[in-house]
CSV table of C-alpha atoms and ligand atoms in Angstrom, one decimal:
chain,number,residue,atom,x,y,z
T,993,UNK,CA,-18.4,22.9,11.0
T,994,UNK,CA,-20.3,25.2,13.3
T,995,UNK,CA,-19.3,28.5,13.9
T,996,UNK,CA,-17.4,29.7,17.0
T,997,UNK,CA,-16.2,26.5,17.6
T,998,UNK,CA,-13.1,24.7,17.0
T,999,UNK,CA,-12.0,21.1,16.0
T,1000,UNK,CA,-10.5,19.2,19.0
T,1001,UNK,CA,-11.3,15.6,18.4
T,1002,UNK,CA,-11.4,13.7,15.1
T,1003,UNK,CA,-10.4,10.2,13.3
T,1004,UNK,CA,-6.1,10.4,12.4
T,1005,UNK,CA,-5.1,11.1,9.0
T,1006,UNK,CA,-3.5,7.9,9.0
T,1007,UNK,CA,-5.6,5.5,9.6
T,1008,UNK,CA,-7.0,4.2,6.2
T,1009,UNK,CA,-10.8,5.4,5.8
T,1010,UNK,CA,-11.7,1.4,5.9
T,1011,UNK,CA,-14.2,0.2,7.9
T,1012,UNK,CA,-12.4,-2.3,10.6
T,1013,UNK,CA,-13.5,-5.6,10.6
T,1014,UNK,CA,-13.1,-6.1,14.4
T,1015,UNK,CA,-16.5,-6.6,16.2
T,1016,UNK,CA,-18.2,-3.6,17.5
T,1017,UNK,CA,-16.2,-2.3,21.1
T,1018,UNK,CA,-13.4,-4.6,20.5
T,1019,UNK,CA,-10.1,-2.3,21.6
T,1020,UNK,CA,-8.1,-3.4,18.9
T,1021,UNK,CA,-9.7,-0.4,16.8
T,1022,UNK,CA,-8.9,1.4,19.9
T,1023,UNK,CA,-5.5,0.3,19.5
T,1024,UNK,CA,-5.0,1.1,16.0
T,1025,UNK,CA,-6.3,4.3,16.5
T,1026,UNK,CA,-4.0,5.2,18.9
T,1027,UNK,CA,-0.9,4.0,17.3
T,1028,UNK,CA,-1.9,6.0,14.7
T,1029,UNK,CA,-2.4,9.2,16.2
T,1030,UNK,CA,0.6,9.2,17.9
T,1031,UNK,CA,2.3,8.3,14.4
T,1032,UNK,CA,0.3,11.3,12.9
T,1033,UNK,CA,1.3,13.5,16.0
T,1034,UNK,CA,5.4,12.9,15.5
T,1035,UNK,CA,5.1,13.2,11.6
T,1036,UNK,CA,6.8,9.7,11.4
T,1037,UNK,CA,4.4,7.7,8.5
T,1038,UNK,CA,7.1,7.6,6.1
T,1039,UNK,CA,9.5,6.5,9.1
T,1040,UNK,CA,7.5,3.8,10.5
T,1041,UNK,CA,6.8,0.3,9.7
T,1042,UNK,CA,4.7,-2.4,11.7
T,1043,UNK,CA,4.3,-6.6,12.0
T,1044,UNK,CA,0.8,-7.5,12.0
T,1045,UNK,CA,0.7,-10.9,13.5
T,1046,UNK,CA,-1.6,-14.1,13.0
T,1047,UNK,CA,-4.9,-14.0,15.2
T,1048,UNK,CA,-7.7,-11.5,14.6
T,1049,UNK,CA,-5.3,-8.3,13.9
T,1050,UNK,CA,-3.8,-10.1,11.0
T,1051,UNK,CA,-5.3,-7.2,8.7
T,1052,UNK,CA,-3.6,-4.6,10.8
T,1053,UNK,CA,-2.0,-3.7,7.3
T,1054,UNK,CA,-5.2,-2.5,5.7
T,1055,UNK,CA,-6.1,-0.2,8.3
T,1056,UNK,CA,-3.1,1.6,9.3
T,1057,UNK,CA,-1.5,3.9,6.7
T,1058,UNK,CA,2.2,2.8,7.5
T,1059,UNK,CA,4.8,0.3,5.7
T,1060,UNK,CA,3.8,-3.2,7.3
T,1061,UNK,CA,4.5,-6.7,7.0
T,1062,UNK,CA,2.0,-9.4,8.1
T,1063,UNK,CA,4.0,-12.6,9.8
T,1064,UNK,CA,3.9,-16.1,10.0
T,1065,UNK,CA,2.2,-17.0,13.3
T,1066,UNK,CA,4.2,-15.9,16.4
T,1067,UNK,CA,6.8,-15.0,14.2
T,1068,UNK,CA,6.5,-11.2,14.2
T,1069,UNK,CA,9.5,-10.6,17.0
T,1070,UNK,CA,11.5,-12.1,14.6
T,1071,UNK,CA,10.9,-10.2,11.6
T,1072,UNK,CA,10.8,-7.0,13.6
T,1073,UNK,CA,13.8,-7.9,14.2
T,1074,UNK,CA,15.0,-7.9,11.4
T,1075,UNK,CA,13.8,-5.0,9.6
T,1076,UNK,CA,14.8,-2.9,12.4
T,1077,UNK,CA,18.4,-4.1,11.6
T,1078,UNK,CA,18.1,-3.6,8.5
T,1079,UNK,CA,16.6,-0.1,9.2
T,1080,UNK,CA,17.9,1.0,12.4
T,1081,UNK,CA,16.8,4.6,11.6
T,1082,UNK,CA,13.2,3.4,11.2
T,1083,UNK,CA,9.9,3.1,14.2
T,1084,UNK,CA,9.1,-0.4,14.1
T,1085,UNK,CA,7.0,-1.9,15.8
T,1086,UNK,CA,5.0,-5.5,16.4
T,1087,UNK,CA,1.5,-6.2,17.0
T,1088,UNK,CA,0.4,-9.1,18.7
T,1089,UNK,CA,-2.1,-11.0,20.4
T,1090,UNK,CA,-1.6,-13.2,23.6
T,1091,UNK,CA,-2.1,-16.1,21.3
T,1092,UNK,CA,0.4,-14.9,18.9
T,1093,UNK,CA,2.7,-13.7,21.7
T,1094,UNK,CA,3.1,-15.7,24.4
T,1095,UNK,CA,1.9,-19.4,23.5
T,1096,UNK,CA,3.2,-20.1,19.5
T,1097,UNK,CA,5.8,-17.0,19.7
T,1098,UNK,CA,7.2,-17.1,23.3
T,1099,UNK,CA,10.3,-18.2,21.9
T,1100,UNK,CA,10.9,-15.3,19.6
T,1101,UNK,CA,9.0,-12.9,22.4
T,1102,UNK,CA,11.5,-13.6,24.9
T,1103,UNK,CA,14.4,-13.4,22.8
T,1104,UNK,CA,14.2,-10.7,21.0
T,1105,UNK,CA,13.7,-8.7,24.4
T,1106,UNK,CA,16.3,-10.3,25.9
T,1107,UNK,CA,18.7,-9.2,23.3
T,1108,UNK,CA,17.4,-5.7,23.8
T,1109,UNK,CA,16.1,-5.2,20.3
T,1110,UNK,CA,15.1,-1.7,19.6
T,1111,UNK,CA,11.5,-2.0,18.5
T,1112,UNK,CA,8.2,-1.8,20.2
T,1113,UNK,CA,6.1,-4.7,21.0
T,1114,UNK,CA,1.9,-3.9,21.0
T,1115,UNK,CA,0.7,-6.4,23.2
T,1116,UNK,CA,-3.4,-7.3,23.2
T,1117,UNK,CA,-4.0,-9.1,26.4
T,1118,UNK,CA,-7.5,-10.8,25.8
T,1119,UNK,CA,-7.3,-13.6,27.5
T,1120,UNK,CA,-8.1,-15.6,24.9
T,1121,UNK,CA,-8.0,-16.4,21.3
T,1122,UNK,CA,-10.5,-14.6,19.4
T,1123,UNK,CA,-10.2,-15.2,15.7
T,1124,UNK,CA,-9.9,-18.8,16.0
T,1125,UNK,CA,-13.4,-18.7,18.1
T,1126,UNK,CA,-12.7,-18.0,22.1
T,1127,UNK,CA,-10.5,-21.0,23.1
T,1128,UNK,CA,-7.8,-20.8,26.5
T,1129,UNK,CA,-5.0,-18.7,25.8
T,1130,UNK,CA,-2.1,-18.5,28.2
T,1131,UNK,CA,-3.3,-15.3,30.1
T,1132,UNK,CA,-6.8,-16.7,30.5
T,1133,UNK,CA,-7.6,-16.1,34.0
T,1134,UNK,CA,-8.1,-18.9,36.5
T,1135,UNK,CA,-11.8,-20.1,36.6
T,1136,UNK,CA,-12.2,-18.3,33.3
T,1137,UNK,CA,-14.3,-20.1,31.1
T,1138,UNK,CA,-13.1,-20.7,27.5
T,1139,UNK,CA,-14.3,-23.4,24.7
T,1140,UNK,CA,-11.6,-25.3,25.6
T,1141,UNK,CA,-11.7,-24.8,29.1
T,1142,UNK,CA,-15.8,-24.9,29.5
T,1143,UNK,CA,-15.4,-26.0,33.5
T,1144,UNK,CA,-13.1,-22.8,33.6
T,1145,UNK,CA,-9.5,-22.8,33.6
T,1146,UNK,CA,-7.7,-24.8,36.1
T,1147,UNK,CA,-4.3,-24.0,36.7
T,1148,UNK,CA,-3.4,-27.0,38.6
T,1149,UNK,CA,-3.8,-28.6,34.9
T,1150,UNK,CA,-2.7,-25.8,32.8
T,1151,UNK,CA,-0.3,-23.6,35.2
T,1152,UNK,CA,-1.1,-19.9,35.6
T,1153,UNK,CA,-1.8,-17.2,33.3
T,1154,UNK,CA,1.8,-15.7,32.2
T,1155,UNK,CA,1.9,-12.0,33.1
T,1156,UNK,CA,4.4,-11.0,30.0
T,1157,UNK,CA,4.7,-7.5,30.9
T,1158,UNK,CA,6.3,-8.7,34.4
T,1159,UNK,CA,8.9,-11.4,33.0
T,1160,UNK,CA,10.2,-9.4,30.3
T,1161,UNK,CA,10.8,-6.5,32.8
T,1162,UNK,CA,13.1,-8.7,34.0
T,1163,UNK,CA,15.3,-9.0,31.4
T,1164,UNK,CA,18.1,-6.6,30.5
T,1165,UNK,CA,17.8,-6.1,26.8
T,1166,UNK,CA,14.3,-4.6,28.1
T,1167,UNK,CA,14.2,-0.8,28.8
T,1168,UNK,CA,10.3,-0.2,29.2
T,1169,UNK,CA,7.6,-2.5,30.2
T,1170,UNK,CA,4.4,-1.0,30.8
T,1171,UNK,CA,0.6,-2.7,31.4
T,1172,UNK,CA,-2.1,-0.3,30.0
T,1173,UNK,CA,-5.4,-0.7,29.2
T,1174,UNK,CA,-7.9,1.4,27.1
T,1175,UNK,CA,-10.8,0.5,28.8
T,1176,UNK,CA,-11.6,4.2,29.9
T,1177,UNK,CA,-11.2,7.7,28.3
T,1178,UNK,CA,-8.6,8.5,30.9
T,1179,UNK,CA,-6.8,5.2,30.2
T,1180,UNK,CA,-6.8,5.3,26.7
T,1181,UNK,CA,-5.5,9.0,27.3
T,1182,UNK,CA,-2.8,7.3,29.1
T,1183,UNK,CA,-2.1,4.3,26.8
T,1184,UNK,CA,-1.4,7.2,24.4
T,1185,UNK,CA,1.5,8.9,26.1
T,1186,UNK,CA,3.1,5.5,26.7
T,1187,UNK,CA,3.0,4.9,23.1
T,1188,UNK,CA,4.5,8.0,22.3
T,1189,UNK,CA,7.1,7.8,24.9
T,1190,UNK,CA,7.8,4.1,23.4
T,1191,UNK,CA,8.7,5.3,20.0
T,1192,UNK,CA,10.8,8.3,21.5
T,1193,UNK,CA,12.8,5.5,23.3
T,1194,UNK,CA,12.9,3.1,20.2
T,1195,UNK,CA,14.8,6.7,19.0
T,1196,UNK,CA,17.2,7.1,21.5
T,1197,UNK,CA,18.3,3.3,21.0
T,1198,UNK,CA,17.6,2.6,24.1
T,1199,UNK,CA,16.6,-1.2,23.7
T,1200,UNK,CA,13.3,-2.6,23.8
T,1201,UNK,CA,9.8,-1.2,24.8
T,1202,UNK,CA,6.9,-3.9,25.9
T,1203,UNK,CA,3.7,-2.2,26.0
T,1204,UNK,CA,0.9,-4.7,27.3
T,1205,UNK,CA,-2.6,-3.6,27.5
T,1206,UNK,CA,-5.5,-5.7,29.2
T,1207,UNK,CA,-8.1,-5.8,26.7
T,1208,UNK,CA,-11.4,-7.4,25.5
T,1209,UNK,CA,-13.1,-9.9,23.2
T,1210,UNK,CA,-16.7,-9.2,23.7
T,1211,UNK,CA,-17.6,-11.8,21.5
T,1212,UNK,CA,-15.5,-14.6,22.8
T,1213,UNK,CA,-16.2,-13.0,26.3
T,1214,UNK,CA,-19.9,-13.1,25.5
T,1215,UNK,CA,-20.7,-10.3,26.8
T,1216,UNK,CA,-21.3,-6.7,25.7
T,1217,UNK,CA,-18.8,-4.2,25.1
T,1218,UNK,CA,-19.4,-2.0,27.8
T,1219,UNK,CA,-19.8,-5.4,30.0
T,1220,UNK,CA,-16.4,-5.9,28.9
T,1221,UNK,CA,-14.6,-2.9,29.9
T,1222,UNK,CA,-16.0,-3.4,33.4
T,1223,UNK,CA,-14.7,-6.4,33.2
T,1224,UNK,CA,-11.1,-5.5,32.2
T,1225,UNK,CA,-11.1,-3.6,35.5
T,1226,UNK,CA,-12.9,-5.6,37.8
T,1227,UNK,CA,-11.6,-9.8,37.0
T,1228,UNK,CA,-8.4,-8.4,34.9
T,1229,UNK,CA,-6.7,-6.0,36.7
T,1230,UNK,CA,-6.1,-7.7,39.8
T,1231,UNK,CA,-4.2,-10.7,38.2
T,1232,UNK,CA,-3.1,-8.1,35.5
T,1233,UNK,CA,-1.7,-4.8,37.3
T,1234,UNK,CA,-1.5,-1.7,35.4
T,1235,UNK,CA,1.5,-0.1,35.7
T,1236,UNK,CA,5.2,0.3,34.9
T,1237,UNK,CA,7.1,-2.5,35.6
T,1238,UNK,CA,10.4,-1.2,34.0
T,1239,UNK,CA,11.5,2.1,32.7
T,1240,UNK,CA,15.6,2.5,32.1
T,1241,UNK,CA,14.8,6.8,32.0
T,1242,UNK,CA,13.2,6.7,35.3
T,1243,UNK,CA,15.1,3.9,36.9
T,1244,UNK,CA,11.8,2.2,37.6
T,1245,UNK,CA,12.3,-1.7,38.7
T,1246,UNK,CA,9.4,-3.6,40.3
T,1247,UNK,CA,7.9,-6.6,39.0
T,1248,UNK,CA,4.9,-8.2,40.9
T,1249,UNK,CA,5.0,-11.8,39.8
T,1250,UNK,CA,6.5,-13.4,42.7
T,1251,UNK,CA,4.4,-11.9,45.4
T,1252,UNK,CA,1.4,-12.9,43.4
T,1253,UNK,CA,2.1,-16.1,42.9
T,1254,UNK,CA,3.6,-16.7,46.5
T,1255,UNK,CA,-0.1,-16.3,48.0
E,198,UNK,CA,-26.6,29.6,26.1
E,199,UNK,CA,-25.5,27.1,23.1
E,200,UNK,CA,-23.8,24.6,24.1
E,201,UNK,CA,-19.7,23.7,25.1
E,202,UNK,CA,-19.7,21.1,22.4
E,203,UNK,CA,-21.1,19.6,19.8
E,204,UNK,CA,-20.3,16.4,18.3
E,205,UNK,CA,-20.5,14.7,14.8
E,206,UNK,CA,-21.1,11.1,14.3
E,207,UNK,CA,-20.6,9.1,11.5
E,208,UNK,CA,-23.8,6.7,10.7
E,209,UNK,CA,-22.0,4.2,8.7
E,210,UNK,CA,-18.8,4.4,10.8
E,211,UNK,CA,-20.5,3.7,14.0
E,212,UNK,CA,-21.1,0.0,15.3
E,213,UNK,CA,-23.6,0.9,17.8
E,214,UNK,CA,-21.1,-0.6,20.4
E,215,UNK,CA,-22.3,2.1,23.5
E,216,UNK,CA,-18.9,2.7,24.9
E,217,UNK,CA,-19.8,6.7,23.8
E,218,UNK,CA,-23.1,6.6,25.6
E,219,UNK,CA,-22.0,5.3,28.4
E,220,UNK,CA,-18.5,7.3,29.0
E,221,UNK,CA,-20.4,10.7,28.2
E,222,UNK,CA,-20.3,12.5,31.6
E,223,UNK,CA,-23.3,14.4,30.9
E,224,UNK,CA,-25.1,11.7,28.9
E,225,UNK,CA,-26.2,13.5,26.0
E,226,UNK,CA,-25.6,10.4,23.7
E,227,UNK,CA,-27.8,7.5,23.0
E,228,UNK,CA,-28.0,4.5,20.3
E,229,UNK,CA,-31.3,5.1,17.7
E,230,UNK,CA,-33.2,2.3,18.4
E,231,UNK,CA,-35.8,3.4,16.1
E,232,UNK,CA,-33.0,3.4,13.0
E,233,UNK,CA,-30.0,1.5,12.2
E,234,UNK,CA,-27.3,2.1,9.5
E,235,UNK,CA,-26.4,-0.2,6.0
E,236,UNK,CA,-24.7,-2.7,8.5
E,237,UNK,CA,-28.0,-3.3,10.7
E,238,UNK,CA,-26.4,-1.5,13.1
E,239,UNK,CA,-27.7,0.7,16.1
E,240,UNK,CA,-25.9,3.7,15.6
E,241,UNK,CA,-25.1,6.6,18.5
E,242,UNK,CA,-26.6,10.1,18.2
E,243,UNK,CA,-26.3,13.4,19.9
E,244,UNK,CA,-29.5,13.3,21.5
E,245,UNK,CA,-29.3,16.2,23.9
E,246,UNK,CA,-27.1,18.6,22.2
E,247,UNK,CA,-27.3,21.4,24.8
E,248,UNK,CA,-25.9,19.0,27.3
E,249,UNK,CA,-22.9,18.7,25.8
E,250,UNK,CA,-19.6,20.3,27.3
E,251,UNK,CA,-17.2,19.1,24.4
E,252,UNK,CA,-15.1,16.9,26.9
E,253,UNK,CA,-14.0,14.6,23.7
E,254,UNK,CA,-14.5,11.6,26.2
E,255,UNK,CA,-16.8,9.9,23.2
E,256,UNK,CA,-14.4,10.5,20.6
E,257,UNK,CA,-11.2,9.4,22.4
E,258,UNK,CA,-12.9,6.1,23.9
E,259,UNK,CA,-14.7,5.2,20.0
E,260,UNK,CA,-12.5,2.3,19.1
E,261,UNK,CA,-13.8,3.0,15.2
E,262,UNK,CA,-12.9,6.6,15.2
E,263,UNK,CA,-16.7,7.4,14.3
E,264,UNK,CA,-16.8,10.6,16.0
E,265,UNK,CA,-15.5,13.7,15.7
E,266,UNK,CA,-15.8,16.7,18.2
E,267,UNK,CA,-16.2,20.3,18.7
E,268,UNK,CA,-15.8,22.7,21.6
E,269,UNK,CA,-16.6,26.2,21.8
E,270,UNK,CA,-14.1,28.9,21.1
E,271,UNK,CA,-13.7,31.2,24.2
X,2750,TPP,C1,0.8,-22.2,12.7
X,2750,TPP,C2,-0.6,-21.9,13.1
X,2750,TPP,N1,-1.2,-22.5,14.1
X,2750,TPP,C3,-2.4,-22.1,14.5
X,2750,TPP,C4,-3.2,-21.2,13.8
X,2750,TPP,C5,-4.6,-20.9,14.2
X,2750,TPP,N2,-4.7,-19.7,14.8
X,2750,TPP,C6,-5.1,-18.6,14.2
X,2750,TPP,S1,-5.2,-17.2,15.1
X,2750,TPP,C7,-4.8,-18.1,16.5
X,2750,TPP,C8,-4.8,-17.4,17.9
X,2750,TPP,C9,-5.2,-16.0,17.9
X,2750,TPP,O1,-5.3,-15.5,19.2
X,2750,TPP,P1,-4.6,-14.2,19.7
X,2750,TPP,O2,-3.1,-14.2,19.3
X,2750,TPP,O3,-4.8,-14.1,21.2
X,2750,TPP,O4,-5.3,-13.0,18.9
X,2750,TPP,P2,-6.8,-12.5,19.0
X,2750,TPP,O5,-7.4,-13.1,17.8
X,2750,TPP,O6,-7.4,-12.8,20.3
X,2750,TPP,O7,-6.6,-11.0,18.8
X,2750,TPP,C10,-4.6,-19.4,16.2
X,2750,TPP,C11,-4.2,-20.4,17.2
X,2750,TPP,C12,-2.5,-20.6,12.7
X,2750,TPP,N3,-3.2,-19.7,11.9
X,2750,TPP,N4,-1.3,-21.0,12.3
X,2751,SF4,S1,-13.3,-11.9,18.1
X,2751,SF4,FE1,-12.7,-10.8,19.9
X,2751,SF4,S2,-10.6,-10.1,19.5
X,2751,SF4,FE2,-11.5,-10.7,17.5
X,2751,SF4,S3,-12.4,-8.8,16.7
X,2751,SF4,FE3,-14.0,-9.8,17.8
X,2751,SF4,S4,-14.0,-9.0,19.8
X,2751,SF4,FE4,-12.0,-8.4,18.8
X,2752,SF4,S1,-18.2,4.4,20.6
X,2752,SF4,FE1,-18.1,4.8,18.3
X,2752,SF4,S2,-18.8,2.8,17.4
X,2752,SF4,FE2,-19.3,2.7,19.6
X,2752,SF4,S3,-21.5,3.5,19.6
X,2752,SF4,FE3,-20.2,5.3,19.9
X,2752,SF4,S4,-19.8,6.2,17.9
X,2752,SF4,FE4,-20.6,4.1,17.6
């Protein structure tokens, strides 16, 4: 290190010194990172375990240097579920895909929110399904093109894209639902207060904590990643708000999905 | 004057996916084109290191942690 200056940046201790397999600017690394830091930050490795899901974050496990089980697909609500039961005293949390989340695990998704179970869902927002090669996911946008929807996708076929971070505010077991991204220094800043402020929830039992972020797949996009991020903010974020959508400490309430789809 | 910041990058970390170069504020990043790393991979340097102010806006936005970073004690 150079002298007369200090360290104020650098990779968390715990995150595994691996190299990710995610494609170069994908924001899952982002992601990881993040949980990870703030897990570093409270001092809660030996407290925390995780549910890596099915879909290209299956190896979450190998990266971050917390106890974690790896679910069947769309499964990892479920299991969260029960090791927080069985561990009440623990951070858990799940991390999952839009794939994994909200088309094969919608079931478990909504149910464990709406029985208010006190772990943390990660939710990646890519629009589409990455691993399995860039087909139509439920929160692909309309018009978006897909391998399976190569005209774009038309909801008069396939409905609209679910906006999970608005439905499951409107359950009761839910205390916080948030929509992040990490598509900017400043966002990724913020994304990393949310997470923090999601695990001091999951503390105060307070039931459970939904963080969605709009994020990327540059290589199912087909586009670069700094292409991508633009395009988080500019064809995302108008069908995906960021925002809070629920937050039981700050008596926050608003969900936008029926004015959106009244238009 | 030296510089606010400095910035270390790791070669074989980085994927030479740009998000760094193009959040720097004061764009003293770029990718080597003339070299890449054991993956075939572009990887970002400091390329103007009196530019930079030590925001930490490349570190925080690097989604493989590949960079770490230094500001200047006052
Ligand atoms: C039961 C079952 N059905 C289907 C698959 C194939 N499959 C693997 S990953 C995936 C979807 C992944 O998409 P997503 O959850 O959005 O995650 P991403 O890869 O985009 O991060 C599917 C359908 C599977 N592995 N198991
Ligand atoms: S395929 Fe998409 S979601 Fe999967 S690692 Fe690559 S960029 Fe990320
Ligand atoms: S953000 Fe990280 S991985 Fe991407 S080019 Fe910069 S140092 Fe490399």
């Amino acid at each position: 290190m150079k002298e007369g200056y200090e360290l104020i940046y650098q990779k968390p201790s715990t995150l595994l010194p691996r190299r990710m397999h995610y494609c170069p600017g994908c924001l899952h690394s982002t992601l990881h990172k993040l949980i990870m830091e703030v897990v570093e930050e409270m001092g809660i490795k030996e407290k925390t375990i995780g549910v890596s899901p099915v879909g290209c974050s299956v190896f979450a496990y190998d990266y971050m240097d917390v106890d974690m089980q790896q679910a069947a697909h769309g499964r990892a609500a479920a299991l969260a579920t029960a090791i927080k039961r069985m561990h009440p005293d623990k951070y858990v949390f799940s991390y999952q895909g839009d794939g994994d989340l909200a088309a094969i695990g919608t079931a478990e998704t909504i149910h464990a929110c709406n029985r208010g179970e006190n772990f943390t869902f990660f939710f990646v927002n890519n629009g589409i399904y990455g691993m399995t090669g860039g087909q139509m996911a439920p929160t692909t946008l309309e018009g978006q093109k897909t391998s399976t929807s190569p005209y774009g996708r038309d909801p008069k076929k396939v409905g609209q894209p679910l906006k999970m971070a608005e439905m499951v505010s409107q359950l009761a077991g839910v205390a916080y639902s948030e929509r992040l991204s990490l598509n900017t220094p400043g966002n990724v800043r913020k994304g990393k207060k949310a997470i923090r402020k999601a695990f001091e929830m999951q503390q105060q039992g307070l039931g459970t904590t939904f963080l969605e972020f709009a994020s990327n797949c540059p290589s199912g996009w087909k586009c670069s990643p700094v292409e991508s991020l633009g395009w988080i903010e500019k064809q995302m974020s108008p069908y995906f708000p960021l925002g809070v959508f629920k937050d039981v400490t700050t008596g926050v309430e608003k969900c936008s999905c029926a004015d959106k789809q009244a238009k | 004057m030296a510089a606010k910041g400095f910035v270390e990058i790791s070669v074989e970390g980085c994927k030479g996916c740009g998000l760094c170069v193009h959040y720097c504020p004061v764009k003293c990043l770029d990718l080597n084109m003339a070299d890449t790393n054991s993956y075939g991979l572009h990887y970002a340097f400091l390329k103007e290191p009196d530019k930079c102010i030590g925001c930490a806006n490349c570190g925080v936005i690097c989604p493989d942690a590949a960079i770490t970073v230094y500001r200047k004690k006052n």
